Coordinates of C-alpha atoms in Angstrom, one line a residue:
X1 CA 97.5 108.4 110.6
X2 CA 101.4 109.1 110.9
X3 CA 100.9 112.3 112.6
X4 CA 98.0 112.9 114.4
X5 CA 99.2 116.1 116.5
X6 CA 99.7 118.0 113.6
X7 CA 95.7 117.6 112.7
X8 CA 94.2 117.3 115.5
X9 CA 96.8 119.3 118.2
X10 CA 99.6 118.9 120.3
X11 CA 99.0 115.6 122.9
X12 CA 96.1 114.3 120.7
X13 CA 96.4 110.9 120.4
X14 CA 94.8 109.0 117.1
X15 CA 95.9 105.6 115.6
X16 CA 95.1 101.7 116.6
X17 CA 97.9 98.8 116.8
X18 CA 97.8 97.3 113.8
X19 CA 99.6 94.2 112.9
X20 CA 99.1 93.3 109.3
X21 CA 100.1 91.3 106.2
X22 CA 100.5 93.2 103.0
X23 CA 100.9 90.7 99.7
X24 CA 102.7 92.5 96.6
X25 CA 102.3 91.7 92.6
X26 CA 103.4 93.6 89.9
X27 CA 100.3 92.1 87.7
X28 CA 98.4 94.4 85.9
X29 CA 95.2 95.0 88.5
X30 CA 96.5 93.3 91.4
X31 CA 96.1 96.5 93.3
X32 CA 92.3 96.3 92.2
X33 CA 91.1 93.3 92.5
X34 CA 90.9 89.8 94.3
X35 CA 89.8 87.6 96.2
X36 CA 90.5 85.6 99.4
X37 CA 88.8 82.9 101.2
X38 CA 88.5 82.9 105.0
X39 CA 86.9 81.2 108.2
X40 CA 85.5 83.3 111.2
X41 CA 86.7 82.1 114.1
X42 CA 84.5 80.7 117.1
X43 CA 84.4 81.4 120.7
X44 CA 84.8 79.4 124.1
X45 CA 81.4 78.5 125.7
X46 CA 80.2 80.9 128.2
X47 CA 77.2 79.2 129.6
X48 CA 74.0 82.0 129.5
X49 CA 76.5 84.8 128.5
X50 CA 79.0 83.6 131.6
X51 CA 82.8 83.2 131.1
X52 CA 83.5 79.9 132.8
X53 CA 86.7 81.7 134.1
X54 CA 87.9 85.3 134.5
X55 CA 91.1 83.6 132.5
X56 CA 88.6 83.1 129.5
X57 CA 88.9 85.2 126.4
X58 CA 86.2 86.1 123.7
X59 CA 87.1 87.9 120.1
X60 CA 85.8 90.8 120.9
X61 CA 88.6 91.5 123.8
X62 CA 91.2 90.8 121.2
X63 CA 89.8 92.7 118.4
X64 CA 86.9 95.2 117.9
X65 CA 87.2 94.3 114.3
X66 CA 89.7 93.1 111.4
X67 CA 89.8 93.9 107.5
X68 CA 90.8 93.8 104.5
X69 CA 92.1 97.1 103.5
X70 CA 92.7 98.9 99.5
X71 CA 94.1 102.6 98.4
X72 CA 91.2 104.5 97.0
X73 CA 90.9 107.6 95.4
X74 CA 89.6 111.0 96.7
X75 CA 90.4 114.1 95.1
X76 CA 88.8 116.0 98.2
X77 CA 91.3 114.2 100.7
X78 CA 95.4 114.8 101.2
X79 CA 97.1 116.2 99.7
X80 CA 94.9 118.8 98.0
X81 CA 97.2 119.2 95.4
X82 CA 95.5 117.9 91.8
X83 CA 92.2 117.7 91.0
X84 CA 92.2 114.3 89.5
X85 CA 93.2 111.0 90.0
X86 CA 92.9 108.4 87.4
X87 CA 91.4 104.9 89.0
X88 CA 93.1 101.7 89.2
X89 CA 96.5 103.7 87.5
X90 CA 100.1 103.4 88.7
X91 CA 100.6 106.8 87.4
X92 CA 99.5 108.0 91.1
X93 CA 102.4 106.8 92.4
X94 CA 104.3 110.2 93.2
X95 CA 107.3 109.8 95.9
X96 CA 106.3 112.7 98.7
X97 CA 110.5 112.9 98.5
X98 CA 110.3 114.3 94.5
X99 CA 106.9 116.1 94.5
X100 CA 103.9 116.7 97.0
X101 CA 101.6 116.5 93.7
X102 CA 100.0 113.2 94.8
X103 CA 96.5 112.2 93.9
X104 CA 94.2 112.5 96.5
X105 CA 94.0 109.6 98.5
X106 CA 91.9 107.7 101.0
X107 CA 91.8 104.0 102.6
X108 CA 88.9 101.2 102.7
X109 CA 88.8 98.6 105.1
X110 CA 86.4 96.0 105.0
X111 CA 85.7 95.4 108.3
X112 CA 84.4 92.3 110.1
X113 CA 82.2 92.7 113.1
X114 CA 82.8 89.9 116.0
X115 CA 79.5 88.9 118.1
X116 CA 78.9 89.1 121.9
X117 CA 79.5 92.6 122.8
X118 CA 78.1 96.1 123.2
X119 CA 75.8 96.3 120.0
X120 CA 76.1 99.2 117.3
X121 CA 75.0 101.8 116.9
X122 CA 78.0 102.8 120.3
X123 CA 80.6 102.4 117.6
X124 CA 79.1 105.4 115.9
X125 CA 79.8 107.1 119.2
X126 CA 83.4 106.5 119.6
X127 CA 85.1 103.6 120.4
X128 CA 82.2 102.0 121.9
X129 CA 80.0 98.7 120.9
X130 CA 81.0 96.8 117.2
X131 CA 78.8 94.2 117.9
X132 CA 75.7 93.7 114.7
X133 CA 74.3 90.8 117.0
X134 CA 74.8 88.4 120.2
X135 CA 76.0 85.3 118.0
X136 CA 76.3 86.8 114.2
X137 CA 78.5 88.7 113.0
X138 CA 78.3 91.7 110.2
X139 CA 80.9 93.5 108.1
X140 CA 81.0 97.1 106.6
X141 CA 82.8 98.8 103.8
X142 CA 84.5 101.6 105.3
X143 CA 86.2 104.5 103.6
X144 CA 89.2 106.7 105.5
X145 CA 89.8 110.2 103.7
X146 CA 91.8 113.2 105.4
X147 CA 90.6 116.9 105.0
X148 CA 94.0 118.4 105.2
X149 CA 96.6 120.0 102.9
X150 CA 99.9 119.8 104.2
X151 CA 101.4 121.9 101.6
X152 CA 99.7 124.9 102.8
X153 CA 99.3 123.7 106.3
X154 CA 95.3 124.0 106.3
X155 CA 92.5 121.8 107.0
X156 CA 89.0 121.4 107.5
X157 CA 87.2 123.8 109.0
X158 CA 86.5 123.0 112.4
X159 CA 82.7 123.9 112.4
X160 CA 82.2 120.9 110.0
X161 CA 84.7 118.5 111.4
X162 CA 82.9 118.5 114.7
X163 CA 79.4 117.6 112.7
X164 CA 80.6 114.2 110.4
X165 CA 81.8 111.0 110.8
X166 CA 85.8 110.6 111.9
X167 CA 85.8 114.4 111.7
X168 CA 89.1 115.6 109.7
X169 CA 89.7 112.2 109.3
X170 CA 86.0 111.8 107.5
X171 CA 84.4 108.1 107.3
X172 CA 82.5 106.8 104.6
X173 CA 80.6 103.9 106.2
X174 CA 78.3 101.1 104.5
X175 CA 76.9 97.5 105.5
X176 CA 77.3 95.0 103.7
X177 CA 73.4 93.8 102.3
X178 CA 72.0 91.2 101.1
X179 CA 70.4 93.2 97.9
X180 CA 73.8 95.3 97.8
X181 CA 71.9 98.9 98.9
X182 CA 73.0 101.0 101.4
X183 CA 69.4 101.8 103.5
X184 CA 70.9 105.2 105.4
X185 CA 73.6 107.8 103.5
X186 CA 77.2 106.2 103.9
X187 CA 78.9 109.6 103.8
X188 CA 80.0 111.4 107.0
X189 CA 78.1 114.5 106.3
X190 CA 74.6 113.2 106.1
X191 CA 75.3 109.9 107.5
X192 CA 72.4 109.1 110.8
X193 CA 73.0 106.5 113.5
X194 CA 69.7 104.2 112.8
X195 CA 70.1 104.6 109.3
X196 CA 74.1 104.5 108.5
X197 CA 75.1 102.8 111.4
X198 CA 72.4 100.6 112.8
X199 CA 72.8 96.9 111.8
X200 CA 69.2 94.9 110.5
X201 CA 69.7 91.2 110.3
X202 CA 66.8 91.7 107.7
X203 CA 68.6 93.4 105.3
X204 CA 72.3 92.9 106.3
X205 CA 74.3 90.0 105.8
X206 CA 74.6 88.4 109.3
X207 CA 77.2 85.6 109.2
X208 CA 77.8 82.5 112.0
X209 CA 81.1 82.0 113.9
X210 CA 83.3 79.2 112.1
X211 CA 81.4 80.3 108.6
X212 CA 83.6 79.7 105.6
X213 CA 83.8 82.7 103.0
X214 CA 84.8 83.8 99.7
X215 CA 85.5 87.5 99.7
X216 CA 86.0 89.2 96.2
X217 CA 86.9 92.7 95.7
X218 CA 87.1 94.4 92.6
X219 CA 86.2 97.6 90.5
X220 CA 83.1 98.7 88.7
X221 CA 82.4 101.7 86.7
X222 CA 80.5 103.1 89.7
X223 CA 83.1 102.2 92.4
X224 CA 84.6 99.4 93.9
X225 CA 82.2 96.2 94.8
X226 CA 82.7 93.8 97.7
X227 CA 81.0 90.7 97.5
X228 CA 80.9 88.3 100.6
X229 CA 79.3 84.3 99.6
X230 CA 78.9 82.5 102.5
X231 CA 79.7 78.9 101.4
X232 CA 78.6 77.6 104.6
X233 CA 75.3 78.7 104.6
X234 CA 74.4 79.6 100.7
X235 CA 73.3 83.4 101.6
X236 CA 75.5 86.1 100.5
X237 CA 75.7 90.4 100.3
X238 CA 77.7 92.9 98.5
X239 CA 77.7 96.8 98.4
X240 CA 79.5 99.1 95.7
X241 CA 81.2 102.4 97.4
X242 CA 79.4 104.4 94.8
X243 CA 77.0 108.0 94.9
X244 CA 73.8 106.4 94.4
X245 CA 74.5 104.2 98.1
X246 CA 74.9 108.1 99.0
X247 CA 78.9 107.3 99.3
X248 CA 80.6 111.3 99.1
X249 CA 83.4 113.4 99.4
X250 CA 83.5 116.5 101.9
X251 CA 84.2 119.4 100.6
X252 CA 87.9 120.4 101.1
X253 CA 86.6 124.3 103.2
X254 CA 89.3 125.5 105.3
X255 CA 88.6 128.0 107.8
X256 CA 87.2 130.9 107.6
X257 CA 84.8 128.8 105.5
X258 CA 82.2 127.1 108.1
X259 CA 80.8 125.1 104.8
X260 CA 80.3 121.4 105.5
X261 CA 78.8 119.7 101.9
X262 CA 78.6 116.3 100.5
X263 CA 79.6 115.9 96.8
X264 CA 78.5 112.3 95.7
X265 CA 81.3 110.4 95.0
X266 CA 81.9 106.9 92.9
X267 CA 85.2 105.7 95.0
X268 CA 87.6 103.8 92.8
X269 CA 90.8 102.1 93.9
X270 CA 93.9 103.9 93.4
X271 CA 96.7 101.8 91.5
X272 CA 96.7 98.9 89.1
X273 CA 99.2 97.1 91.5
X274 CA 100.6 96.3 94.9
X275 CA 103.8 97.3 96.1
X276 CA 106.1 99.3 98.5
X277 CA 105.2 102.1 96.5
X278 CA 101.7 102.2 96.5
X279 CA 100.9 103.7 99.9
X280 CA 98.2 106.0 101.2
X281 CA 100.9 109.0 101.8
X282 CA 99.0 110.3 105.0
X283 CA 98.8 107.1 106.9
X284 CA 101.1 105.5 109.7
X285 CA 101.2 101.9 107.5
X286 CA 103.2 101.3 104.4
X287 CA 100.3 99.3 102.5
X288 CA 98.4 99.1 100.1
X289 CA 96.7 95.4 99.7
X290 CA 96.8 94.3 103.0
X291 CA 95.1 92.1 105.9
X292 CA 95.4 93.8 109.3
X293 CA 93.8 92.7 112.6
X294 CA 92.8 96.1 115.0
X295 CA 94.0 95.0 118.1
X296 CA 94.8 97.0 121.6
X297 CA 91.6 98.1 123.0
X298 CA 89.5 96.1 126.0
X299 CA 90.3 96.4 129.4
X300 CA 87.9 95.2 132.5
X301 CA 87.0 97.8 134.8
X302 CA 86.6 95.9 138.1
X303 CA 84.4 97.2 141.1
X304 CA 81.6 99.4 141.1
X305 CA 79.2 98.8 138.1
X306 CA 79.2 101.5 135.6
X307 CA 75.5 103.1 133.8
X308 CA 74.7 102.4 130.5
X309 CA 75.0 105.0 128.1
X310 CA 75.5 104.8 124.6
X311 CA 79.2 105.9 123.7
X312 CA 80.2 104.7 127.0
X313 CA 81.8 106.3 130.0
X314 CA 85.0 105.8 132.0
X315 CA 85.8 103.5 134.7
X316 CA 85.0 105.1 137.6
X317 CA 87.7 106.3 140.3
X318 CA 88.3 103.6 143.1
X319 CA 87.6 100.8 140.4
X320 CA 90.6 98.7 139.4
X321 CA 91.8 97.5 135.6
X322 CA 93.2 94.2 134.2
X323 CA 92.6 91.0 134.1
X324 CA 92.4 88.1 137.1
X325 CA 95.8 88.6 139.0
X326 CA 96.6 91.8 137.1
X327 CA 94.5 94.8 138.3
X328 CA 96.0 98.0 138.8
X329 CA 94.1 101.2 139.5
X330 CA 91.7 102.7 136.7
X331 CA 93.6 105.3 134.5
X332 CA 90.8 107.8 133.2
X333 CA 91.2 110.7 130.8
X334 CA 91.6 113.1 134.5
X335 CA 94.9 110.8 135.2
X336 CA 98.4 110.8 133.2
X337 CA 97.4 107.5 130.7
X338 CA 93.9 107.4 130.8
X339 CA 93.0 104.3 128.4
X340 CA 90.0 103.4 130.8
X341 CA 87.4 104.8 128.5
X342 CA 84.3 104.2 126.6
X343 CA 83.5 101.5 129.4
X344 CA 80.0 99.7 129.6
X345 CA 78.6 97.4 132.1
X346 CA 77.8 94.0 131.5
X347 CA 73.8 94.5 130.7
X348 CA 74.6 96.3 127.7
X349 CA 76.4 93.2 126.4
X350 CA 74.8 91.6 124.1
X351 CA 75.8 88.0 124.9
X352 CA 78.8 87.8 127.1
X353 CA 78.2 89.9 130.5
X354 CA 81.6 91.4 131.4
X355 CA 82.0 95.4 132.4
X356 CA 84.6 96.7 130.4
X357 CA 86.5 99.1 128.6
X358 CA 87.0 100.1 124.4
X359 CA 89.4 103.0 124.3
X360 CA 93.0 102.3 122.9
X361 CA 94.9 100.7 125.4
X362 CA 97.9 103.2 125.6
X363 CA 99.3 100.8 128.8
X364 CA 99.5 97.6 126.7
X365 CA 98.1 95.5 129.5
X366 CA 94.9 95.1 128.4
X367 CA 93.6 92.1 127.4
X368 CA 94.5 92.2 123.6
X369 CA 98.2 92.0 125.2
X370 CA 97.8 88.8 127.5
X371 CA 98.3 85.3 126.2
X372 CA 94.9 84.4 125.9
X373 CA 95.2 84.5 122.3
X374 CA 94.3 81.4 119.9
X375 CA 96.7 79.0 120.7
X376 CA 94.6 75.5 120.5
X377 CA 93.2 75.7 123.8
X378 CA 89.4 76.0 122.5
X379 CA 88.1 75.7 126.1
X380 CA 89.4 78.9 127.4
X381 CA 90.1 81.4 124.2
X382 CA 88.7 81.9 120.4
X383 CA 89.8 79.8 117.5
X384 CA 92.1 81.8 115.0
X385 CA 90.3 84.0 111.9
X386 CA 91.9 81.8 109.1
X387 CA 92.5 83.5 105.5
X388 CA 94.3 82.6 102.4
X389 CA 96.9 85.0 100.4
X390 CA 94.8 86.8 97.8
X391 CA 94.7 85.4 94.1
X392 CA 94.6 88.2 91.3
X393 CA 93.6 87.9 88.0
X394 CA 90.9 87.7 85.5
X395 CA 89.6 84.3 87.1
X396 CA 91.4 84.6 90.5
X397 CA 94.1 82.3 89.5
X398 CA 97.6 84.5 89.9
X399 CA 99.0 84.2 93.7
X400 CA 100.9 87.4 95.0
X401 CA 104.1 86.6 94.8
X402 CA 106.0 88.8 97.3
X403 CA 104.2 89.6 100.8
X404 CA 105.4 91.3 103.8
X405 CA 104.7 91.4 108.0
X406 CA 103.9 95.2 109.3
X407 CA 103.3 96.2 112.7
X408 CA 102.3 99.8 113.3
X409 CA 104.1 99.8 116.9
X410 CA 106.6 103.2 116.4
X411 CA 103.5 104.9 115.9
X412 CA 101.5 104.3 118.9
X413 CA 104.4 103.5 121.1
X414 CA 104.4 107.3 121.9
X415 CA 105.4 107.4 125.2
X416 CA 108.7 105.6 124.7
X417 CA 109.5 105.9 121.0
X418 CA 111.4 108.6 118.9
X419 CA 110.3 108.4 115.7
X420 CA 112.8 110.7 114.1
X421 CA 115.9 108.6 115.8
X422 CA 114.0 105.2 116.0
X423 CA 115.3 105.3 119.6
X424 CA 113.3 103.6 122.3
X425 CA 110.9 101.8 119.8
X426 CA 110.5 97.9 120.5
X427 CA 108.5 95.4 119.1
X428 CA 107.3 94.3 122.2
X429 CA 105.6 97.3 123.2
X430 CA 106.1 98.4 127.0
X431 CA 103.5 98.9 129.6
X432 CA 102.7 101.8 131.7
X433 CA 104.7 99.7 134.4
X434 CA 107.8 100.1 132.1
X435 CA 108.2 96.5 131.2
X436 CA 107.6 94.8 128.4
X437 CA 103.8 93.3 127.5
X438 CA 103.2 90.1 128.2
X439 CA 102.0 89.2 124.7
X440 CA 102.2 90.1 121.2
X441 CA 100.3 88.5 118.6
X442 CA 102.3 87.2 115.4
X443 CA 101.3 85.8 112.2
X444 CA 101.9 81.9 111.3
X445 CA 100.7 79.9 108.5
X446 CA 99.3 76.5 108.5
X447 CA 98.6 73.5 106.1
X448 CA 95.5 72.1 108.0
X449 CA 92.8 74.9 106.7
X450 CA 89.6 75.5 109.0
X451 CA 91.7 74.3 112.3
X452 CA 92.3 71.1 110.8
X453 CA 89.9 70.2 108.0
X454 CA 91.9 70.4 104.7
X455 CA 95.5 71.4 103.4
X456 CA 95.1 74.5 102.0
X457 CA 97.9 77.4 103.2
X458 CA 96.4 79.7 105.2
X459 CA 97.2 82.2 107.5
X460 CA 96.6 82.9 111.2
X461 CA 97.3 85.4 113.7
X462 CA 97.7 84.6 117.8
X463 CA 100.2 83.0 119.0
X464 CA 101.3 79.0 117.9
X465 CA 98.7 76.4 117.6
X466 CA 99.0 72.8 117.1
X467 CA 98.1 73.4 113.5
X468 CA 100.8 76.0 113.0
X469 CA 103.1 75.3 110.2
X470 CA 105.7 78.2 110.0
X471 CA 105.4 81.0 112.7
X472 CA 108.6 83.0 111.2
X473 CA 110.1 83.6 114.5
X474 CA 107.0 84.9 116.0
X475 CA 107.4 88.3 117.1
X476 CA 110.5 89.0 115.6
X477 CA 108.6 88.3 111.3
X478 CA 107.6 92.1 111.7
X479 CA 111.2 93.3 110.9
X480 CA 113.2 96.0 111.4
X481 CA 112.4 99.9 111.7
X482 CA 110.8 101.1 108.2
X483 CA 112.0 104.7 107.6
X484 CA 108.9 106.4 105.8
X485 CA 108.6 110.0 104.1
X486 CA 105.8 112.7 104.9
X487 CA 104.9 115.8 103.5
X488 CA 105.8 118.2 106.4
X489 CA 102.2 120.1 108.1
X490 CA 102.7 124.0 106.6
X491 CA 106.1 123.1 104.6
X492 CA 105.1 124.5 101.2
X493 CA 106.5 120.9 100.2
X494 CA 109.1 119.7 102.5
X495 CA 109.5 116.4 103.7
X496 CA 110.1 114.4 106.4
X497 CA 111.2 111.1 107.6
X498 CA 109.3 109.1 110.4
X499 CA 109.5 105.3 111.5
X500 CA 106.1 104.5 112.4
X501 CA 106.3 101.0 111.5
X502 CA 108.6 97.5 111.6
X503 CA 108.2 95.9 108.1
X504 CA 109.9 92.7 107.0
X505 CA 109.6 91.7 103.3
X506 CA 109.8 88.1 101.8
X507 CA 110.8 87.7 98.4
X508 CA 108.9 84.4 97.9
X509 CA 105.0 84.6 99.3
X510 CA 105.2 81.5 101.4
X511 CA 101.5 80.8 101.6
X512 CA 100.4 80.9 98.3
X513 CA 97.5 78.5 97.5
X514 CA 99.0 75.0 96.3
X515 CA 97.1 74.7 93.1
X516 CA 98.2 77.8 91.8
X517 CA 101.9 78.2 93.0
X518 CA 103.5 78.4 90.1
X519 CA 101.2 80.9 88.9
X520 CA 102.5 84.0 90.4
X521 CA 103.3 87.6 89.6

């Protein structure tokens, strides 16, 4: 979200680091539908659920989750300002800068689940557990929508927004199946923890590290379908974002209205293509069709061993933070940063018994910003998620033929960044210690698919491994400060400008796929 203190109040904080790829076509339904292959990375042995070394790292430190992300429609989300929005249609591209008549509009993100952690239903909670199983992992299609018209400066009432999922920023949430039906309501209104947000590995589509996947997105008249084929194992699952799996809109019922009702909604993607133009107006990235790895959240909390609950609790007083060599006291929500939230012990892990923490980590020292990201060493950290550049198309034959790096850092780096001036904003973000981090992950593409078997182009994200091809100056591929242009909170229709990202463009998509490079658009 690009400005979360104007919906949720002054000194709220509400956003995740985000580094992503975005991938840009001017073809006819590239904004619609694709599809992308894509490897799930492994883990280092922890013999009985027990790191061989506190210098070990698992994926679900590094990331809760990562996705593949699309503009949808929602004529009950921001801006309030028509009633319609035409799927899959570049007409809904409207500049904030001319006119504040935008369709509404929302984001998906089909997210993938990593194993070994706290299980669901905790993410339901708040930040808590995103594990589906100890070894398997699990993926749901999730829809973001905001309940807010900026025009008039109103929003949801608050009565309602305290009662669904995300709250004004409202959370459609679906797993992926194996017969493609949703078994509890995937809108936030009537959405239940043990039927929305429970995973069953009889019904759900449970996947293996190191799995090989096709992923195809696309529209249907009843919403957009996802379908996940697990070439490794022959099973596969699918869901469609559509009424009947009880997907909805909430009602746009500002206060003094206490009215909190579902209207069954068919979600459709937005625009018919991909490019710097067709952004989700509300939020903090530029993108459209994008891949974006949620980063920034666990932290150990060493010392006394913390109860089980099931959202998690904070890391008690007198405890310490940080990894082996790097432990500071705890920071709670009663001390200045207070990132040391949502901690569990290590019984309520499912496979990998560390006590630790799942609140954004506002400090950037957690583990997420160590260098125990995939860099070959297989012993001591995860292999790298490995994904090609969509293909577009009829047949999925047309490579995207521009793409871009975005990192989301202005926006969460709010304790030393300006975002009007761009003044103190750094793509290395800095600690609570005032230095820089120690690490920040980068994107690199390699020739040697499926860490070393093959030659396809793919992508990776962690820092350089030995089959690492082009890293694009590490760090410094995510660019320069992107200037960005928001409908001003209660401005009748003003603007204004924020940088909440870096963004560097590349004319030429350097990792399209080899068979079909001279196929693009």
């Amino acid at each position: 979200m690009a400005d979360p203190e104007e919906v949720f109040g002054e000194g709220n904080y509400v956003g995740h680091d985000e580094p992503s790829t975005l991938f840009y076509s001017n073809k006819p339904g590239s904004g619609n539908n694709m599809r992308y292959e894509l490897t799930l990375p492994t883990d280092p042995p922890a013999p009985g659920g027990v790191p061989t070394s506190r210098k070990e790292s698992f994926n679900f430190q590094l990331h809760p989750a990562f996705w593949f992300g699309m503009a949808m429609c929602d004529t009950q989300s921001y801006p309030q300002q028509v009633s319609t929005c035409a799927p899959d249609s570049d007409s809904n591209i409207v500049d904030p800068a001319v006119s504040p008549n935008h369709p509404g509009t929302a984001f998906m993100e089909l997210q993938f689940y990593l194993p070994g952690w706290v299980k669901w239903p905790g993410g339901y909670f708040g930040a808590g557990g995103t594990s589906c199983d100890a070894a398997k992992w699990c993926i749901a299609l999730n829809i973001d929508s905001l309940s807010q018209d900026p025009v008039h400066g109103t929003a949801l009432n608050s009565t309602c927004a305290s009662q669904i999922t995300g709250g004004l920023e409202y959370i459609n949430f679906a797993f992926i199946t194996k017969n493609g039906h949703s078994p509890g309501p995937a809108n936030p209104v009537q959405a239940t923890a043990t039927g929305t947000f429970t995973a069953n590995p009889a019904q759900d589509l449970f996947m293996k590290s190191g799995d090989r996947l096709v992923v195809t997105l696309h529209d249907t008249r009843h919403g957009l379908r996802t379908d996940i084929q697990d070439l490794t194992t022959g099973q596969s699952g699918f869901m469609v974002a559509s009424a009947a799996n009880g997907f909805g809109q909430v009602k746009f019922a500002p206060a003094p209205s206490t009215e909190c009702t579902n209207i069954p909604y068919d979600f459709h993607p937005m625009y018919s293509t991909s490019s710097e133009q067709t952004r989700v107006i509300w939020a903090a990235h530029s993108y459209n069709i994008a891949f974006s790895d949620e980063i920034g959240h666990f932290d150990y909390c060493n010392g006394a061993t913390i109860p089980q609950s099931p959202g998690g609790v904070s890391c008690p007083v007198g405890n310490t933070e940080g990894m082996s060599g790097d432990t500071e006291p705890t920071e709670t929500t009663a001390t200045t940063i207070g990132d040391d939230n949502f901690c569990f012990p290590a019984t309520q892990s499912s496979l990998v018994k560390v006590q630790g923490c799942t609140d954004t980590n506002t400090g950037f020292d957690g583990v997420p910003y160590k260098p125990v990201w995939p860099d070959g060493n297989t012993s001591l950290h995860p292999t790298s998620i490995l994904f090609t550049s969509p293909l577009t198309g009829p047949v999925y034959h047309t490579n995207y033929k521009r793409m871009a790096f975005e990192a989301d850092l202005p926006r969460i780096e709010f304790s030393t960044c300006n975002r009007t001036t761009g003044a103190g904003c750094t793509l290395i973000p800095t600690t609570d210690d005032n230095a820089p981090a120690d690490f920040y992950p980068f994107f690199s593409t390699t020739g040697k698919g499926n860490q070393g078997q093959g030659q396809e182009c793919m992508w990776q994200i962690g820092n350089d491994t030995p089959a690492t091809a082009n890293d694009f100056g590490k760090n410094n591929q995510y660019g320069s400060l992107l200037p960005l242009t928001y409908l001003a909170f209660g401005g009748g229709g003003a603007t204004i400008q924020r940088f909440n990202d870096f963004r560097q463009i590349l004319s030429k998509n350097p990792c399209m796929l080899h068979e079909n490079n001279n196929n693009e658009q």
